[in-house]
């Protein structure tokens, strides 16, 4: 497969971290196992601590991207940080889906559609931004940009909890149903 046809996720371990092409397959399996572990852990926590689960997943994704950008030439970092990103991949979607369902209990069909649409629009926008950044900043710079955008999302999530409307909504949800 030519390097022009590979995704940045497949190019980083070989081109930046120095792994052989045969090792890249093992790294992708490790990434997949981390995805499964993240989904399993999130499934167990989502009903108990939904907002913290979303914050943790987004923060974990940011750490993975920023860490890979900063230390991706180190072979250990090139394994650890993609594992963090893999562990956060499914949980970000699961936690946002859960928040949407909690926000629109009477219109779950619209909530599910809105979340799926927003998530897919985010994937498309991220791919477009990455395609623009890649020739200008290289792979590490592209992961830095993604990590900074994800950090911004994490700040927004944490800041949302400080808004008066969010506090009132959380207080209303905490009241027992009568």
C-alpha angles and dihedrals in degrees: 000000000000119000089243090064098046123093120242089251089062096039097052098068093048104033101036106020097038100235118155118249090252091054092052090069091055090049091053090051089051089051090051093049089051089052091054092047091050092051092048094050093044092050089058094048105035100089094043101046108011100162094043089050091056093046092048094049093050093044091049090051091050092049090050094051096042092045092050090049093050102037105017093123090066110086094219092050089046088061101037100048097048087049088057090048090048092048089055099042100085096030093059090059094041093050095046090048090052092049090050092051091049091049095051108030093159095048105040091151091061092042092053092047093047092049094048091047093048092046093051091045087053091052090050093047091047091050091049093048091046091051090052094045098044098074091042102042105018124226098306091048091049091053088047090055091048091047092051092049090049090048088053089053089051091051090051091051092050092044092051089066089062095057116104093231091054091051091051091049092050091048091051091049090051093058114100115251112256 
